[in-house]
């Protein structure tokens, strides 16, 4: 399910910033050569990630779920000078190709790619972040939130993907067999109850939640 009408999406993409040639190449490479290409953020969501990053101008960014590197490069566009983006994925098979994409970008020196289970890697990272993108295994979203909220500076932003899960979260009585719909609804309720953060669900692509850490 797409929340934005296809014609509207085309119009918005045509009249907004374009993807860089490298992002376009990653998009096409992913569609033609990689499993589940729908996982890639794509043009519109990529521009949203880039825009938020440019507003925030983060010193450090953490991404959970590198995949083919598309969203990492969008987020990197807003990095402060000398800033760092750490991106984690457990899929070793994509590492070398993605590393090559990163090396060809303007952010080669800023990006660190880590391979492994995010839940084990995050506690080992000794850095504070201004921007975090959670886009990996949905059953761990609550755990990722709990891990990263302590590493987020006050005023920092967490962006979470797939929070509407094809719209299924809106009618769980019909979607009890879809475990991910249940995880995502639990996560959305969990965030709603947290009084220390501001939260906004954007019905873009598969649903993006924006979270701001208001209080420590
Ligand atoms: C939806 S894709 C990420 C898409 C990418 N952020 C983008 O927008 O282009 C999810 C990625 O999370 C990775 N992943 C899933 N579970 C993980 C885990 N437990 N630890 C680390 N990476 C994981 C998968 O290997 C996959 O590449």
Short mmCIF file of N, CA, C and O in Angstrom, two decimals, residues 1-140:
data_model
loop_
_atom_site.label_atom_id
_atom_site.label_comp_id
_atom_site.label_asym_id
_atom_site.label_seq_id
_atom_site.Cartn_x
_atom_site.Cartn_y
_atom_site.Cartn_z
N UNK A 1 0.84 -1.20 0.00
CA UNK A 1 0.00 0.00 0.00
C UNK A 1 0.88 1.26 0.00
O UNK A 1 1.81 1.36 0.77
N UNK A 2 0.57 2.19 -0.90
CA UNK A 2 1.29 3.46 -0.91
C UNK A 2 0.36 4.52 -0.36
O UNK A 2 -0.78 4.64 -0.79
N UNK A 3 0.85 5.30 0.60
CA UNK A 3 -0.01 6.31 1.21
C UNK A 3 -0.10 7.57 0.38
O UNK A 3 -1.04 8.33 0.50
N UNK A 4 0.93 7.77 -0.46
CA UNK A 4 0.88 8.94 -1.33
C UNK A 4 0.46 8.45 -2.72
O UNK A 4 1.04 7.51 -3.26
N UNK A 5 -0.58 9.08 -3.28
CA UNK A 5 -1.07 8.75 -4.61
C UNK A 5 0.10 8.81 -5.61
O UNK A 5 0.93 9.72 -5.55
N UNK A 6 0.15 7.82 -6.53
CA UNK A 6 1.29 7.71 -7.46
C UNK A 6 1.51 8.99 -8.27
O UNK A 6 2.65 9.41 -8.50
N UNK A 7 0.40 9.59 -8.74
CA UNK A 7 0.54 10.82 -9.55
C UNK A 7 1.06 11.98 -8.72
O UNK A 7 1.86 12.78 -9.19
N UNK A 8 0.58 12.03 -7.48
CA UNK A 8 1.06 13.09 -6.58
C UNK A 8 2.56 12.88 -6.33
O UNK A 8 3.36 13.82 -6.37
N UNK A 9 2.93 11.61 -6.10
CA UNK A 9 4.35 11.32 -5.83
C UNK A 9 5.22 11.74 -7.01
O UNK A 9 6.26 12.37 -6.84
N UNK A 10 4.76 11.40 -8.23
CA UNK A 10 5.53 11.77 -9.43
C UNK A 10 5.67 13.28 -9.54
O UNK A 10 6.73 13.81 -9.86
N UNK A 11 4.56 13.98 -9.28
CA UNK A 11 4.56 15.45 -9.38
C UNK A 11 5.52 16.05 -8.35
O UNK A 11 6.34 16.92 -8.67
N UNK A 12 5.40 15.56 -7.11
CA UNK A 12 6.25 16.06 -6.02
C UNK A 12 7.73 15.80 -6.34
O UNK A 12 8.59 16.67 -6.16
N UNK A 13 8.02 14.61 -6.86
CA UNK A 13 9.42 14.28 -7.18
C UNK A 13 9.94 15.17 -8.31
O UNK A 13 11.07 15.63 -8.28
N UNK A 14 9.05 15.43 -9.29
CA UNK A 14 9.48 16.23 -10.45
C UNK A 14 9.79 17.67 -10.04
O UNK A 14 10.67 18.31 -10.62
N UNK A 15 9.05 18.18 -9.03
CA UNK A 15 9.21 19.59 -8.67
C UNK A 15 10.02 19.79 -7.39
O UNK A 15 10.13 20.91 -6.89
N UNK A 16 10.57 18.71 -6.86
CA UNK A 16 11.47 18.83 -5.70
C UNK A 16 12.89 18.55 -6.16
O UNK A 16 13.13 18.32 -7.35
N UNK A 17 13.83 18.56 -5.20
CA UNK A 17 15.22 18.27 -5.58
C UNK A 17 15.32 16.87 -6.20
O UNK A 17 14.63 15.94 -5.77
N UNK A 18 16.23 16.77 -7.16
CA UNK A 18 16.46 15.48 -7.81
C UNK A 18 17.37 14.61 -6.94
O UNK A 18 18.06 15.13 -6.06
N UNK A 19 17.39 13.30 -7.25
CA UNK A 19 18.40 12.42 -6.65
C UNK A 19 19.73 12.76 -7.33
O UNK A 19 19.76 13.06 -8.52
N UNK A 20 20.83 12.64 -6.60
CA UNK A 20 22.14 12.81 -7.24
C UNK A 20 22.33 11.64 -8.21
O UNK A 20 21.67 10.59 -8.07
N UNK A 21 23.26 11.78 -9.20
CA UNK A 21 23.52 10.64 -10.10
C UNK A 21 23.89 9.36 -9.34
O UNK A 21 23.46 8.27 -9.72
N UNK A 22 24.66 9.50 -8.24
CA UNK A 22 25.05 8.29 -7.48
C UNK A 22 23.82 7.65 -6.82
O UNK A 22 23.66 6.42 -6.86
N UNK A 23 22.95 8.46 -6.25
CA UNK A 23 21.73 7.90 -5.63
C UNK A 23 20.87 7.21 -6.68
O UNK A 23 20.30 6.14 -6.44
N UNK A 24 20.79 7.83 -7.86
CA UNK A 24 20.00 7.23 -8.95
C UNK A 24 20.60 5.87 -9.32
O UNK A 24 19.89 4.89 -9.52
N UNK A 25 21.93 5.83 -9.38
CA UNK A 25 22.62 4.57 -9.72
C UNK A 25 22.34 3.51 -8.65
O UNK A 25 22.08 2.34 -8.97
N UNK A 26 22.39 3.90 -7.37
CA UNK A 26 22.13 2.93 -6.29
C UNK A 26 20.70 2.42 -6.39
O UNK A 26 20.43 1.22 -6.24
N UNK A 27 19.78 3.34 -6.66
CA UNK A 27 18.37 2.97 -6.81
C UNK A 27 18.22 1.92 -7.93
O UNK A 27 17.61 0.85 -7.73
N UNK A 28 18.83 2.22 -9.08
CA UNK A 28 18.71 1.29 -10.22
C UNK A 28 19.43 -0.02 -9.95
O UNK A 28 18.92 -1.10 -10.26
N UNK A 29 20.61 0.05 -9.33
CA UNK A 29 21.36 -1.17 -9.00
C UNK A 29 20.52 -2.05 -8.07
O UNK A 29 20.42 -3.27 -8.25
N UNK A 30 19.89 -1.43 -7.09
CA UNK A 30 19.11 -2.19 -6.11
C UNK A 30 17.92 -2.87 -6.80
O UNK A 30 17.65 -4.06 -6.57
N UNK A 31 17.24 -2.11 -7.66
CA UNK A 31 16.08 -2.69 -8.36
C UNK A 31 16.51 -3.89 -9.21
O UNK A 31 15.84 -4.92 -9.24
N UNK A 32 17.67 -3.77 -9.86
CA UNK A 32 18.08 -4.81 -10.81
C UNK A 32 18.85 -5.97 -10.20
O UNK A 32 18.89 -7.05 -10.77
N UNK A 33 19.51 -5.74 -9.05
CA UNK A 33 20.44 -6.78 -8.57
C UNK A 33 20.24 -7.23 -7.13
O UNK A 33 20.94 -8.14 -6.69
N UNK A 34 19.38 -6.58 -6.36
CA UNK A 34 19.34 -6.90 -4.93
C UNK A 34 17.96 -7.42 -4.53
O UNK A 34 16.94 -7.00 -5.09
N UNK A 35 17.95 -8.34 -3.55
CA UNK A 35 16.69 -8.89 -3.03
C UNK A 35 15.84 -7.77 -2.42
O UNK A 35 16.38 -6.82 -1.85
N UNK A 36 14.56 -7.88 -2.52
CA UNK A 36 13.58 -6.96 -1.90
C UNK A 36 13.89 -5.47 -2.12
O UNK A 36 14.07 -4.71 -1.14
N UNK A 37 13.96 -5.04 -3.39
CA UNK A 37 14.32 -3.63 -3.65
C UNK A 37 13.34 -2.63 -3.05
O UNK A 37 13.69 -1.46 -2.89
N UNK A 38 12.15 -3.07 -2.68
CA UNK A 38 11.20 -2.13 -2.05
C UNK A 38 11.70 -1.60 -0.70
O UNK A 38 11.17 -0.63 -0.17
N UNK A 39 12.72 -2.28 -0.17
CA UNK A 39 13.25 -1.83 1.14
C UNK A 39 13.97 -0.49 1.02
O UNK A 39 14.15 0.21 2.01
N UNK A 40 14.43 -0.17 -0.19
CA UNK A 40 15.18 1.09 -0.37
C UNK A 40 14.27 2.30 -0.17
O UNK A 40 13.13 2.30 -0.62
N UNK A 41 14.78 3.33 0.48
CA UNK A 41 13.95 4.50 0.78
C UNK A 41 13.36 5.16 -0.47
O UNK A 41 12.20 5.55 -0.48
N UNK A 42 14.15 5.32 -1.51
CA UNK A 42 13.65 5.91 -2.75
C UNK A 42 13.69 7.42 -2.76
O UNK A 42 14.05 8.06 -1.76
N UNK A 43 13.29 7.99 -3.93
CA UNK A 43 13.48 9.42 -4.19
C UNK A 43 12.79 10.31 -3.13
O UNK A 43 13.45 11.11 -2.46
N UNK A 44 11.47 10.17 -2.97
CA UNK A 44 10.74 11.09 -2.09
C UNK A 44 11.19 10.95 -0.63
O UNK A 44 11.54 11.94 0.03
N UNK A 45 11.22 9.70 -0.15
CA UNK A 45 11.63 9.52 1.26
C UNK A 45 13.08 9.94 1.45
O UNK A 45 13.45 10.51 2.48
N UNK A 46 13.90 9.67 0.45
CA UNK A 46 15.31 10.07 0.53
C UNK A 46 15.45 11.58 0.65
O UNK A 46 16.27 12.08 1.43
N UNK A 47 14.62 12.32 -0.10
CA UNK A 47 14.68 13.79 0.00
C UNK A 47 14.18 14.26 1.36
O UNK A 47 14.65 15.27 1.89
N UNK A 48 13.20 13.55 1.93
CA UNK A 48 12.72 13.92 3.28
C UNK A 48 13.85 13.71 4.30
O UNK A 48 14.11 14.57 5.14
N UNK A 49 14.54 12.57 4.20
CA UNK A 49 15.65 12.29 5.13
C UNK A 49 16.74 13.35 4.99
O UNK A 49 17.27 13.87 5.98
N UNK A 50 17.06 13.69 3.75
CA UNK A 50 18.08 14.69 3.50
C UNK A 50 17.66 16.05 4.08
O UNK A 50 18.45 16.74 4.73
N UNK A 51 16.40 16.40 3.88
CA UNK A 51 15.89 17.71 4.33
C UNK A 51 15.95 17.82 5.85
O UNK A 51 16.39 18.83 6.40
N UNK A 52 15.51 16.76 6.53
CA UNK A 52 15.53 16.77 8.00
C UNK A 52 16.98 16.88 8.48
O UNK A 52 17.30 17.64 9.40
N UNK A 53 17.87 16.15 7.81
CA UNK A 53 19.27 16.19 8.20
C UNK A 53 19.85 17.59 7.97
O UNK A 53 20.60 18.10 8.81
N UNK A 54 19.46 18.23 6.86
CA UNK A 54 19.97 19.59 6.61
C UNK A 54 19.43 20.59 7.63
O UNK A 54 20.12 21.53 8.00
N UNK A 55 18.21 20.39 8.10
CA UNK A 55 17.66 21.29 9.13
C UNK A 55 18.43 21.08 10.44
O UNK A 55 18.82 22.01 11.12
N UNK A 56 18.66 19.82 10.77
CA UNK A 56 19.30 19.48 12.06
C UNK A 56 20.81 19.74 12.04
O UNK A 56 21.40 20.06 13.04
N UNK A 57 21.41 19.56 10.86
CA UNK A 57 22.86 19.77 10.69
C UNK A 57 23.63 18.97 11.75
O UNK A 57 24.40 19.54 12.55
N UNK A 58 23.43 17.65 11.78
CA UNK A 58 23.98 16.84 12.89
C UNK A 58 25.49 16.68 12.85
O UNK A 58 26.09 16.62 11.77
N UNK A 59 26.04 16.57 14.04
CA UNK A 59 27.47 16.26 14.14
C UNK A 59 27.64 14.75 13.93
O UNK A 59 28.53 14.32 13.22
N UNK A 60 26.76 13.97 14.57
CA UNK A 60 26.84 12.51 14.43
C UNK A 60 25.46 11.93 14.11
O UNK A 60 24.46 12.34 14.71
N UNK A 61 25.48 10.99 13.17
CA UNK A 61 24.24 10.30 12.77
C UNK A 61 24.44 8.80 12.95
O UNK A 61 25.52 8.27 12.65
N UNK A 62 23.38 8.12 13.43
CA UNK A 62 23.40 6.66 13.50
C UNK A 62 22.27 6.12 12.64
O UNK A 62 21.13 6.59 12.74
N UNK A 63 22.59 5.16 11.79
CA UNK A 63 21.56 4.49 11.00
C UNK A 63 21.57 3.00 11.33
O UNK A 63 22.62 2.36 11.30
N UNK A 64 20.37 2.46 11.60
CA UNK A 64 20.25 1.02 11.84
C UNK A 64 19.53 0.44 10.63
O UNK A 64 18.33 0.68 10.42
N UNK A 65 20.27 -0.27 9.78
CA UNK A 65 19.72 -0.82 8.52
C UNK A 65 20.29 -0.10 7.31
O UNK A 65 19.65 0.78 6.73
N UNK A 66 21.51 -0.49 6.92
CA UNK A 66 22.19 0.18 5.78
C UNK A 66 21.57 -0.22 4.45
O UNK A 66 21.40 0.62 3.56
N UNK A 67 21.36 -1.55 4.29
CA UNK A 67 20.91 -2.13 3.02
C UNK A 67 21.87 -1.70 1.90
O UNK A 67 23.06 -1.96 2.02
N UNK A 68 21.43 -1.00 0.85
CA UNK A 68 22.37 -0.66 -0.23
C UNK A 68 22.94 0.77 -0.08
O UNK A 68 23.54 1.29 -1.03
N UNK A 69 22.73 1.37 1.06
CA UNK A 69 23.41 2.64 1.34
C UNK A 69 22.66 3.89 0.89
O UNK A 69 23.14 5.01 1.09
N UNK A 70 21.48 3.71 0.31
CA UNK A 70 20.75 4.87 -0.24
C UNK A 70 20.41 5.90 0.85
O UNK A 70 20.75 7.09 0.75
N UNK A 71 19.75 5.43 1.92
CA UNK A 71 19.32 6.38 2.96
C UNK A 71 20.51 6.97 3.70
O UNK A 71 20.47 8.14 4.10
N UNK A 72 21.59 6.19 3.86
CA UNK A 72 22.79 6.72 4.54
C UNK A 72 23.31 7.94 3.78
O UNK A 72 23.64 8.97 4.38
N UNK A 73 23.38 7.82 2.47
CA UNK A 73 23.91 8.93 1.68
C UNK A 73 22.96 10.14 1.70
O UNK A 73 23.42 11.29 1.65
N UNK A 74 21.66 9.89 1.79
CA UNK A 74 20.70 11.01 1.90
C UNK A 74 20.90 11.72 3.24
O UNK A 74 20.98 12.95 3.30
N UNK A 75 21.02 10.94 4.32
CA UNK A 75 21.20 11.53 5.66
C UNK A 75 22.53 12.28 5.75
O UNK A 75 22.61 13.33 6.39
N UNK A 76 23.55 11.75 5.09
CA UNK A 76 24.89 12.36 5.16
C UNK A 76 24.89 13.77 4.56
O UNK A 76 25.76 14.59 4.90
N UNK A 77 23.94 14.08 3.70
CA UNK A 77 23.92 15.39 3.03
C UNK A 77 23.82 16.55 4.03
O UNK A 77 24.21 17.67 3.72
N UNK A 78 23.29 16.28 5.23
CA UNK A 78 23.14 17.37 6.21
C UNK A 78 24.22 17.40 7.27
O UNK A 78 24.20 18.26 8.14
N UNK A 79 25.17 16.46 7.20
CA UNK A 79 26.21 16.38 8.26
C UNK A 79 26.97 17.69 8.43
O UNK A 79 27.30 18.35 7.44
N UNK A 80 27.26 18.02 9.69
CA UNK A 80 28.14 19.16 9.96
C UNK A 80 29.54 18.83 9.44
O UNK A 80 29.89 17.65 9.29
N UNK A 81 30.35 19.87 9.22
CA UNK A 81 31.72 19.66 8.74
C UNK A 81 32.46 18.74 9.72
O UNK A 81 32.39 18.93 10.93
N UNK A 82 33.11 17.73 9.19
CA UNK A 82 33.84 16.79 10.04
C UNK A 82 32.94 15.82 10.80
O UNK A 82 33.39 15.10 11.67
N UNK A 83 31.64 15.84 10.48
CA UNK A 83 30.68 14.96 11.16
C UNK A 83 30.85 13.49 10.78
O UNK A 83 31.61 13.16 9.85
N UNK A 84 30.11 12.64 11.49
CA UNK A 84 30.29 11.20 11.29
C UNK A 84 28.93 10.51 11.17
O UNK A 84 28.01 10.85 11.94
N UNK A 85 28.83 9.59 10.25
CA UNK A 85 27.62 8.76 10.13
C UNK A 85 28.03 7.31 10.31
O UNK A 85 28.88 6.81 9.56
N UNK A 86 27.45 6.66 11.31
CA UNK A 86 27.69 5.22 11.51
C UNK A 86 26.45 4.49 11.03
O UNK A 86 25.33 4.83 11.41
N UNK A 87 26.65 3.50 10.17
CA UNK A 87 25.51 2.73 9.67
C UNK A 87 25.77 1.24 9.90
O UNK A 87 26.87 0.75 9.67
N UNK A 88 24.73 0.55 10.39
CA UNK A 88 24.88 -0.85 10.81
C UNK A 88 23.99 -1.76 9.96
O UNK A 88 22.82 -1.43 9.71
N UNK A 89 24.54 -2.88 9.53
CA UNK A 89 23.71 -3.91 8.89
C UNK A 89 24.32 -5.28 9.16
O UNK A 89 25.54 -5.41 9.25
N UNK A 90 23.47 -6.29 9.27
CA UNK A 90 24.00 -7.64 9.53
C UNK A 90 24.27 -8.40 8.23
O UNK A 90 24.84 -9.49 8.27
N UNK A 91 23.85 -7.82 7.10
CA UNK A 91 23.99 -8.52 5.81
C UNK A 91 25.39 -8.30 5.22
O UNK A 91 25.66 -7.27 4.61
N UNK A 92 26.25 -9.32 5.39
CA UNK A 92 27.64 -9.19 4.91
C UNK A 92 27.70 -9.13 3.40
O UNK A 92 28.60 -8.53 2.82
N UNK A 93 26.72 -9.76 2.74
CA UNK A 93 26.80 -9.91 1.27
C UNK A 93 26.76 -8.56 0.55
O UNK A 93 27.24 -8.44 -0.57
N UNK A 94 26.18 -7.54 1.19
CA UNK A 94 26.07 -6.24 0.53
C UNK A 94 27.25 -5.32 0.84
O UNK A 94 27.42 -4.28 0.19
N UNK A 95 28.07 -5.72 1.81
CA UNK A 95 29.07 -4.79 2.36
C UNK A 95 29.99 -4.17 1.30
O UNK A 95 30.13 -2.96 1.21
N UNK A 96 30.64 -5.01 0.48
CA UNK A 96 31.68 -4.50 -0.42
C UNK A 96 31.11 -3.55 -1.46
O UNK A 96 31.69 -2.51 -1.75
N UNK A 97 29.96 -3.94 -2.02
CA UNK A 97 29.33 -3.09 -3.05
C UNK A 97 28.94 -1.74 -2.44
O UNK A 97 29.16 -0.68 -3.04
N UNK A 98 28.38 -1.79 -1.24
CA UNK A 98 27.93 -0.55 -0.58
C UNK A 98 29.14 0.30 -0.20
O UNK A 98 29.12 1.53 -0.34
N UNK A 99 30.20 -0.36 0.23
CA UNK A 99 31.43 0.36 0.57
C UNK A 99 31.94 1.13 -0.65
O UNK A 99 32.38 2.28 -0.53
N UNK A 100 31.84 0.50 -1.78
CA UNK A 100 32.28 1.16 -3.02
C UNK A 100 31.40 2.38 -3.33
O UNK A 100 31.90 3.44 -3.70
N UNK A 101 30.09 2.23 -3.12
CA UNK A 101 29.20 3.40 -3.32
C UNK A 101 29.61 4.54 -2.37
O UNK A 101 29.72 5.69 -2.78
N UNK A 102 29.83 4.20 -1.11
CA UNK A 102 30.20 5.23 -0.13
C UNK A 102 31.52 5.91 -0.53
O UNK A 102 31.66 7.13 -0.44
N UNK A 103 32.47 5.09 -1.00
CA UNK A 103 33.78 5.64 -1.38
C UNK A 103 33.69 6.61 -2.54
O UNK A 103 34.51 7.50 -2.67
N UNK A 104 32.68 6.40 -3.39
CA UNK A 104 32.53 7.29 -4.54
C UNK A 104 31.72 8.54 -4.20
O UNK A 104 31.55 9.42 -5.05
N UNK A 105 31.21 8.61 -3.00
CA UNK A 105 30.38 9.76 -2.61
C UNK A 105 31.26 10.86 -2.01
O UNK A 105 32.45 10.68 -1.81
N UNK A 106 30.63 12.00 -1.72
CA UNK A 106 31.35 13.11 -1.07
C UNK A 106 31.59 12.82 0.41
O UNK A 106 32.20 13.64 1.10
N UNK A 107 31.05 11.70 0.91
CA UNK A 107 31.05 11.47 2.37
C UNK A 107 31.91 10.27 2.76
O UNK A 107 31.76 9.75 3.86
N UNK A 108 32.81 9.85 1.84
CA UNK A 108 33.61 8.64 2.09
C UNK A 108 34.31 8.73 3.45
O UNK A 108 34.37 7.74 4.19
N UNK A 109 34.82 9.91 3.77
CA UNK A 109 35.60 10.04 5.03
C UNK A 109 34.69 10.14 6.25
O UNK A 109 35.16 10.03 7.38
N UNK A 110 33.41 10.39 6.03
CA UNK A 110 32.50 10.61 7.16
C UNK A 110 31.73 9.34 7.56
O UNK A 110 31.13 9.31 8.62
N UNK A 111 31.70 8.35 6.66
CA UNK A 111 30.82 7.20 6.90
C UNK A 111 31.60 6.00 7.42
O UNK A 111 32.62 5.62 6.86
N UNK A 112 31.06 5.40 8.49
CA UNK A 112 31.64 4.15 9.01
C UNK A 112 30.57 3.07 8.90
O UNK A 112 29.45 3.23 9.41
N UNK A 113 30.93 1.98 8.21
CA UNK A 113 29.99 0.87 8.00
C UNK A 113 30.31 -0.21 9.01
O UNK A 113 31.44 -0.69 9.05
N UNK A 114 29.33 -0.63 9.79
CA UNK A 114 29.55 -1.71 10.75
C UNK A 114 28.68 -2.89 10.39
O UNK A 114 27.50 -2.72 10.04
N UNK A 115 29.26 -4.08 10.49
CA UNK A 115 28.52 -5.30 10.13
C UNK A 115 28.24 -6.12 11.37
O UNK A 115 29.16 -6.39 12.16
N UNK A 116 26.99 -6.51 11.54
CA UNK A 116 26.63 -7.37 12.66
C UNK A 116 25.24 -7.07 13.16
O UNK A 116 24.51 -6.26 12.57
N UNK A 117 24.88 -7.74 14.25
CA UNK A 117 23.57 -7.54 14.86
C UNK A 117 23.54 -6.18 15.55
O UNK A 117 24.34 -5.93 16.47
N UNK A 118 22.62 -5.34 15.13
CA UNK A 118 22.58 -3.97 15.67
C UNK A 118 22.45 -3.97 17.19
O UNK A 118 23.09 -3.15 17.87
N UNK A 119 21.67 -4.90 17.71
CA UNK A 119 21.41 -4.92 19.16
C UNK A 119 22.71 -5.13 19.96
O UNK A 119 22.82 -4.66 21.09
N UNK A 120 23.68 -5.82 19.34
CA UNK A 120 24.98 -6.03 20.01
C UNK A 120 25.94 -4.88 19.76
O UNK A 120 26.81 -4.60 20.60
N UNK A 121 25.81 -4.25 18.61
CA UNK A 121 26.77 -3.20 18.23
C UNK A 121 26.47 -1.87 18.92
O UNK A 121 27.38 -1.18 19.38
N UNK A 122 25.19 -1.51 19.01
CA UNK A 122 24.83 -0.16 19.52
C UNK A 122 25.44 0.12 20.91
O UNK A 122 26.04 1.18 21.11
N UNK A 123 25.33 -0.83 21.87
CA UNK A 123 25.90 -0.52 23.19
C UNK A 123 27.41 -0.27 23.16
O UNK A 123 27.95 0.37 24.06
N UNK A 124 28.07 -0.78 22.15
CA UNK A 124 29.54 -0.62 22.06
C UNK A 124 29.95 0.74 21.51
O UNK A 124 31.14 1.10 21.56
N UNK A 125 28.99 1.50 20.97
CA UNK A 125 29.35 2.78 20.32
C UNK A 125 29.42 3.87 21.38
O UNK A 125 28.45 4.15 22.07
N UNK A 126 30.59 4.50 21.46
CA UNK A 126 30.81 5.52 22.49
C UNK A 126 30.71 6.91 21.84
O UNK A 126 31.72 7.59 21.67
N UNK A 127 29.52 7.28 21.44
CA UNK A 127 29.29 8.58 20.77
C UNK A 127 27.90 9.05 21.13
O UNK A 127 27.01 8.24 21.38
N UNK A 128 27.69 10.36 21.08
CA UNK A 128 26.35 10.93 21.22
C UNK A 128 25.89 11.33 19.82
O UNK A 128 26.69 11.84 19.01
N UNK A 129 24.60 11.14 19.55
CA UNK A 129 24.07 11.41 18.21
C UNK A 129 23.06 12.56 18.23
O UNK A 129 22.41 12.83 19.26
N UNK A 130 22.92 13.20 17.08
CA UNK A 130 21.90 14.25 16.90
C UNK A 130 20.77 13.74 16.02
O UNK A 130 19.69 14.34 15.99
N UNK A 131 21.04 12.67 15.28
CA UNK A 131 20.03 12.14 14.36
C UNK A 131 20.22 10.63 14.26
O UNK A 131 21.35 10.15 14.11
N UNK A 132 19.10 9.89 14.37
CA UNK A 132 19.13 8.43 14.28
C UNK A 132 18.04 8.00 13.31
O UNK A 132 16.92 8.53 13.35
N UNK A 133 18.35 7.04 12.45
CA UNK A 133 17.34 6.48 11.55
C UNK A 133 17.22 4.99 11.87
O UNK A 133 18.19 4.24 11.74
N UNK A 134 16.03 4.57 12.30
CA UNK A 134 15.78 3.15 12.62
C UNK A 134 15.03 2.53 11.45
O UNK A 134 13.89 2.91 11.15
N UNK A 135 15.68 1.58 10.78
CA UNK A 135 15.09 0.97 9.57
C UNK A 135 15.61 -0.45 9.41
O UNK A 135 16.22 -0.79 8.39
N UNK A 136 15.38 -1.30 10.44
CA UNK A 136 15.87 -2.69 10.35
C UNK A 136 14.75 -3.64 10.79
O UNK A 136 13.60 -3.44 10.41
N UNK A 137 15.09 -4.67 11.56
CA UNK A 137 14.09 -5.68 11.98
C UNK A 137 13.08 -5.07 12.96
O UNK A 137 13.45 -4.56 14.02
N UNK A 138 11.81 -5.18 12.58
CA UNK A 138 10.75 -4.44 13.30
C UNK A 138 10.56 -4.92 14.73
O UNK A 138 10.17 -4.14 15.60
N UNK A 139 10.83 -6.21 14.98
CA UNK A 139 10.56 -6.71 16.33
C UNK A 139 11.49 -6.07 17.37
O UNK A 139 11.20 -6.06 18.55
N UNK A 140 12.59 -5.50 16.90
CA UNK A 140 13.54 -4.86 17.82
C UNK A 140 13.40 -3.34 17.90
O UNK A 140 14.23 -2.68 18.54
#
